Amino acid sequence: MVANATGGAPVPGAYYPVYSDQPRGTAGYCAWHSSGTINGIQVQFGFFFSLAGDSGCDPGDSSTGHSEQLAALGNVSGHELSEMMTDPQLNAWYDQKGSENSDKCAWTFNGLISIGGQNWKIQGNWSNAAAANNSGYANGGCIQTS
């Protein structure tokens, strides 16, 4: 999909989110990210299922006015973007259970964040520094950026 969208000439090192109308079905995750090459050019991408009516991916956002599907896509988009930034080649930081930074804070929230003048319910991300001094929320290591 990325190769077709870029005419086979993607921007080196770029991140390409791919939003699909395919339902999640029995997949145990709401989205995923990976890395690959297109004509020898390294790229990162994320794949996002259609989350319409998928209560398993609903962040429980009842205060922003976003639909359930849009709220879910907003949250998992932030999750995958953060993991792509901290682990673009899938060979970086993992904890002993195989979780990346966003996995450690999945489905934990510390209020809303503002993006483009709108409020969103987006999970936080793990910080070793916050965990070391117990300054984060949810297990002491999750932080929320705005």
PDB file of C-alpha atoms in Angstrom, residues 16-144:
ATOM      1  CA  TYR A  16       3.454   6.055   6.706  1.00  0.00           C
ATOM      2  CA  PRO A  17       0.268   5.290   8.658  1.00  0.00           C
ATOM      3  CA  VAL A  18      -2.089   3.033   6.699  1.00  0.00           C
ATOM      4  CA  TYR A  19      -5.756   3.253   7.718  1.00  0.00           C
ATOM      5  CA  SER A  20      -7.875   0.343   6.519  1.00  0.00           C
ATOM      6  CA  ASP A  21     -11.559  -0.490   6.329  1.00  0.00           C
ATOM      7  CA  GLN A  22     -10.686  -4.053   7.435  1.00  0.00           C
ATOM      8  CA  PRO A  23     -12.206  -4.870  10.859  1.00  0.00           C
ATOM      9  CA  ARG A  24      -9.868  -6.105  13.587  1.00  0.00           C
ATOM     10  CA  GLY A  25     -11.667  -9.427  13.929  1.00  0.00           C
ATOM     11  CA  THR A  26      -9.849 -11.736  16.365  1.00  0.00           C
ATOM     12  CA  ALA A  27      -6.522  -9.866  16.306  1.00  0.00           C
ATOM     13  CA  GLY A  28      -5.329  -9.217  19.852  1.00  0.00           C
ATOM     14  CA  TYR A  29      -4.251  -5.655  19.043  1.00  0.00           C
ATOM     15  CA  CYS A  30      -5.900  -2.534  17.581  1.00  0.00           C
ATOM     16  CA  ALA A  31      -3.002  -1.551  15.276  1.00  0.00           C
ATOM     17  CA  TRP A  32       0.651  -2.367  14.717  1.00  0.00           C
ATOM     18  CA  HIS A  33       3.839  -0.815  13.354  1.00  0.00           C
ATOM     19  CA  SER A  34       6.739  -2.217  11.410  1.00  0.00           C
ATOM     20  CA  SER A  35       9.633  -1.345   9.148  1.00  0.00           C
ATOM     21  CA  GLY A  36      10.673  -2.366   5.683  1.00  0.00           C
ATOM     22  CA  THR A  37      12.190  -1.272   2.416  1.00  0.00           C
ATOM     23  CA  ILE A  38      10.642  -0.130  -0.834  1.00  0.00           C
ATOM     24  CA  ASN A  39      13.085  -0.201  -3.742  1.00  0.00           C
ATOM     25  CA  GLY A  40      15.935  -0.185  -1.227  1.00  0.00           C
ATOM     26  CA  ILE A  41      14.523   2.793   0.726  1.00  0.00           C
ATOM     27  CA  GLN A  42      13.968   2.223   4.471  1.00  0.00           C
ATOM     28  CA  VAL A  43      10.500   3.246   5.710  1.00  0.00           C
ATOM     29  CA  GLN A  44       8.368   2.780   8.794  1.00  0.00           C
ATOM     30  CA  PHE A  45       4.644   2.171   8.681  1.00  0.00           C
ATOM     31  CA  GLY A  46       1.680   1.559  10.915  1.00  0.00           C
ATOM     32  CA  PHE A  47      -1.413  -0.460  10.063  1.00  0.00           C
ATOM     33  CA  PHE A  48      -4.748   0.550  11.550  1.00  0.00           C
ATOM     34  CA  PHE A  49      -7.862  -1.594  11.399  1.00  0.00           C
ATOM     35  CA  SER A  50     -11.320  -0.106  11.083  1.00  0.00           C
ATOM     36  CA  LEU A  51     -12.362   0.263  14.700  1.00  0.00           C
ATOM     37  CA  ALA A  52     -16.026   1.044  14.073  1.00  0.00           C
ATOM     38  CA  GLY A  53     -18.078  -0.685  16.749  1.00  0.00           C
ATOM     39  CA  ASP A  54     -14.956  -2.328  18.222  1.00  0.00           C
ATOM     40  CA  SER A  55     -15.418  -1.951  21.971  1.00  0.00           C
ATOM     41  CA  GLY A  56     -12.071  -3.660  22.603  1.00  0.00           C
ATOM     42  CA  CYS A  57     -10.237  -0.629  21.217  1.00  0.00           C
ATOM     43  CA  ASP A  58     -12.518   2.072  22.662  1.00  0.00           C
ATOM     44  CA  PRO A  59     -10.637   4.383  25.061  1.00  0.00           C
ATOM     45  CA  GLY A  60     -13.905   5.295  26.799  1.00  0.00           C
ATOM     46  CA  ASP A  61     -13.855   8.910  25.663  1.00  0.00           C
ATOM     47  CA  SER A  62     -17.155  10.480  26.639  1.00  0.00           C
ATOM     48  CA  SER A  63     -16.018  14.086  27.096  1.00  0.00           C
ATOM     49  CA  THR A  64     -14.595  15.281  23.761  1.00  0.00           C
ATOM     50  CA  GLY A  65     -17.506  14.673  21.394  1.00  0.00           C
ATOM     51  CA  HIS A  66     -15.475  12.376  19.138  1.00  0.00           C
ATOM     52  CA  SER A  67     -17.190   9.245  17.851  1.00  0.00           C
ATOM     53  CA  GLU A  68     -16.103   5.932  19.378  1.00  0.00           C
ATOM     54  CA  GLN A  69     -14.223   5.024  16.194  1.00  0.00           C
ATOM     55  CA  LEU A  70     -12.444   8.383  15.909  1.00  0.00           C
ATOM     56  CA  ALA A  71     -11.506   8.342  19.612  1.00  0.00           C
ATOM     57  CA  ALA A  72     -10.136   4.796  19.220  1.00  0.00           C
ATOM     58  CA  LEU A  73      -8.129   5.705  16.114  1.00  0.00           C
ATOM     59  CA  GLY A  74      -6.774   8.814  17.838  1.00  0.00           C
ATOM     60  CA  ASN A  75      -5.558   6.805  20.807  1.00  0.00           C
ATOM     61  CA  VAL A  76      -4.010   3.916  18.869  1.00  0.00           C
ATOM     62  CA  SER A  77      -2.473   6.344  16.344  1.00  0.00           C
ATOM     63  CA  GLY A  78      -0.636   8.048  19.209  1.00  0.00           C
ATOM     64  CA  HIS A  79       0.396   4.654  20.592  1.00  0.00           C
ATOM     65  CA  GLU A  80       1.879   3.446  17.293  1.00  0.00           C
ATOM     66  CA  LEU A  81       3.495   6.793  16.439  1.00  0.00           C
ATOM     67  CA  SER A  82       5.302   6.812  19.786  1.00  0.00           C
ATOM     68  CA  GLU A  83       6.506   3.236  19.322  1.00  0.00           C
ATOM     69  CA  MET A  84       7.674   3.989  15.797  1.00  0.00           C
ATOM     70  CA  MET A  85       9.649   6.985  17.069  1.00  0.00           C
ATOM     71  CA  THR A  86      11.335   5.007  19.864  1.00  0.00           C
ATOM     72  CA  ASP A  87      11.700   1.732  17.954  1.00  0.00           C
ATOM     73  CA  PRO A  88      11.704   2.484  14.204  1.00  0.00           C
ATOM     74  CA  GLN A  89      13.549  -0.691  13.170  1.00  0.00           C
ATOM     75  CA  LEU A  90      11.904  -3.007  15.742  1.00  0.00           C
ATOM     76  CA  ASN A  91      15.252  -3.590  17.409  1.00  0.00           C
ATOM     77  CA  ALA A  92      15.269  -1.011  20.203  1.00  0.00           C
ATOM     78  CA  TRP A  93      13.911  -0.869  23.745  1.00  0.00           C
ATOM     79  CA  TYR A  94      11.698  -3.680  25.044  1.00  0.00           C
ATOM     80  CA  ASP A  95      11.037  -4.662  28.649  1.00  0.00           C
ATOM     81  CA  GLN A  96      11.464  -8.215  29.951  1.00  0.00           C
ATOM     82  CA  LYS A  97       7.923  -9.095  28.808  1.00  0.00           C
ATOM     83  CA  GLY A  98       8.564  -7.849  25.246  1.00  0.00           C
ATOM     84  CA  SER A  99       6.584  -4.623  25.672  1.00  0.00           C
ATOM     85  CA  GLU A 100       7.590  -1.372  24.002  1.00  0.00           C
ATOM     86  CA  ASN A 101       7.197   2.021  25.713  1.00  0.00           C
ATOM     87  CA  SER A 102       3.548   2.534  24.708  1.00  0.00           C
ATOM     88  CA  ASP A 103       2.605  -1.056  25.548  1.00  0.00           C
ATOM     89  CA  LYS A 104       3.621  -0.471  29.175  1.00  0.00           C
ATOM     90  CA  CYS A 105       1.070   2.351  29.464  1.00  0.00           C
ATOM     91  CA  ALA A 106      -1.655   0.932  27.204  1.00  0.00           C
ATOM     92  CA  TRP A 107      -5.155   1.891  28.284  1.00  0.00           C
ATOM     93  CA  THR A 108      -3.936   4.191  31.053  1.00  0.00           C
ATOM     94  CA  PHE A 109      -4.884   7.859  30.797  1.00  0.00           C
ATOM     95  CA  ASN A 110      -4.057  10.993  32.720  1.00  0.00           C
ATOM     96  CA  GLY A 111      -6.596  13.471  31.418  1.00  0.00           C
ATOM     97  CA  LEU A 112      -6.928  14.923  27.939  1.00  0.00           C
ATOM     98  CA  ILE A 113      -4.307  16.389  25.635  1.00  0.00           C
ATOM     99  CA  SER A 114      -4.827  19.186  23.123  1.00  0.00           C
ATOM    100  CA  ILE A 115      -3.923  18.594  19.480  1.00  0.00           C
ATOM    101  CA  GLY A 116      -4.850  21.131  16.830  1.00  0.00           C
ATOM    102  CA  GLY A 117      -7.212  22.953  19.172  1.00  0.00           C
ATOM    103  CA  GLN A 118      -9.169  19.787  20.011  1.00  0.00           C
ATOM    104  CA  ASN A 119      -9.018  17.658  23.139  1.00  0.00           C
ATOM    105  CA  TRP A 120      -8.196  13.966  22.810  1.00  0.00           C
ATOM    106  CA  LYS A 121      -8.021  11.042  25.207  1.00  0.00           C
ATOM    107  CA  ILE A 122      -4.589   9.628  24.365  1.00  0.00           C
ATOM    108  CA  GLN A 123      -2.683   7.220  26.603  1.00  0.00           C
ATOM    109  CA  GLY A 124       0.687   8.124  28.071  1.00  0.00           C
ATOM    110  CA  ASN A 125       4.058   6.547  27.393  1.00  0.00           C
ATOM    111  CA  TRP A 126       6.610   4.857  29.610  1.00  0.00           C
ATOM    112  CA  SER A 127       9.538   6.823  30.972  1.00  0.00           C
ATOM    113  CA  ASN A 128      12.384   5.049  32.773  1.00  0.00           C
ATOM    114  CA  ALA A 129      13.244   8.361  34.488  1.00  0.00           C
ATOM    115  CA  ALA A 130       9.674   8.818  35.761  1.00  0.00           C
ATOM    116  CA  ALA A 131       9.626   5.213  36.989  1.00  0.00           C
ATOM    117  CA  ALA A 132      12.960   5.660  38.785  1.00  0.00           C
ATOM    118  CA  ASN A 133      11.672   8.586  40.826  1.00  0.00           C
ATOM    119  CA  ASN A 134       7.993   7.553  40.845  1.00  0.00           C
ATOM    120  CA  SER A 135       6.942  10.851  39.253  1.00  0.00           C
ATOM    121  CA  GLY A 136       4.622   9.402  36.618  1.00  0.00           C
ATOM    122  CA  TYR A 137       1.145   7.963  36.875  1.00  0.00           C
ATOM    123  CA  ALA A 138       0.009   4.323  36.479  1.00  0.00           C
ATOM    124  CA  ASN A 139       2.829   2.203  37.921  1.00  0.00           C
ATOM    125  CA  GLY A 140       4.879   5.357  38.435  1.00  0.00           C
ATOM    126  CA  GLY A 141       6.433   5.359  34.956  1.00  0.00           C
ATOM    127  CA  CYS A 142       3.761   6.598  32.575  1.00  0.00           C
ATOM    128  CA  ILE A 143       3.937  10.217  31.510  1.00  0.00           C
ATOM    129  CA  GLN A 144       1.510  12.346  29.541  1.00  0.00           C
TER     130      GLN A 144
END
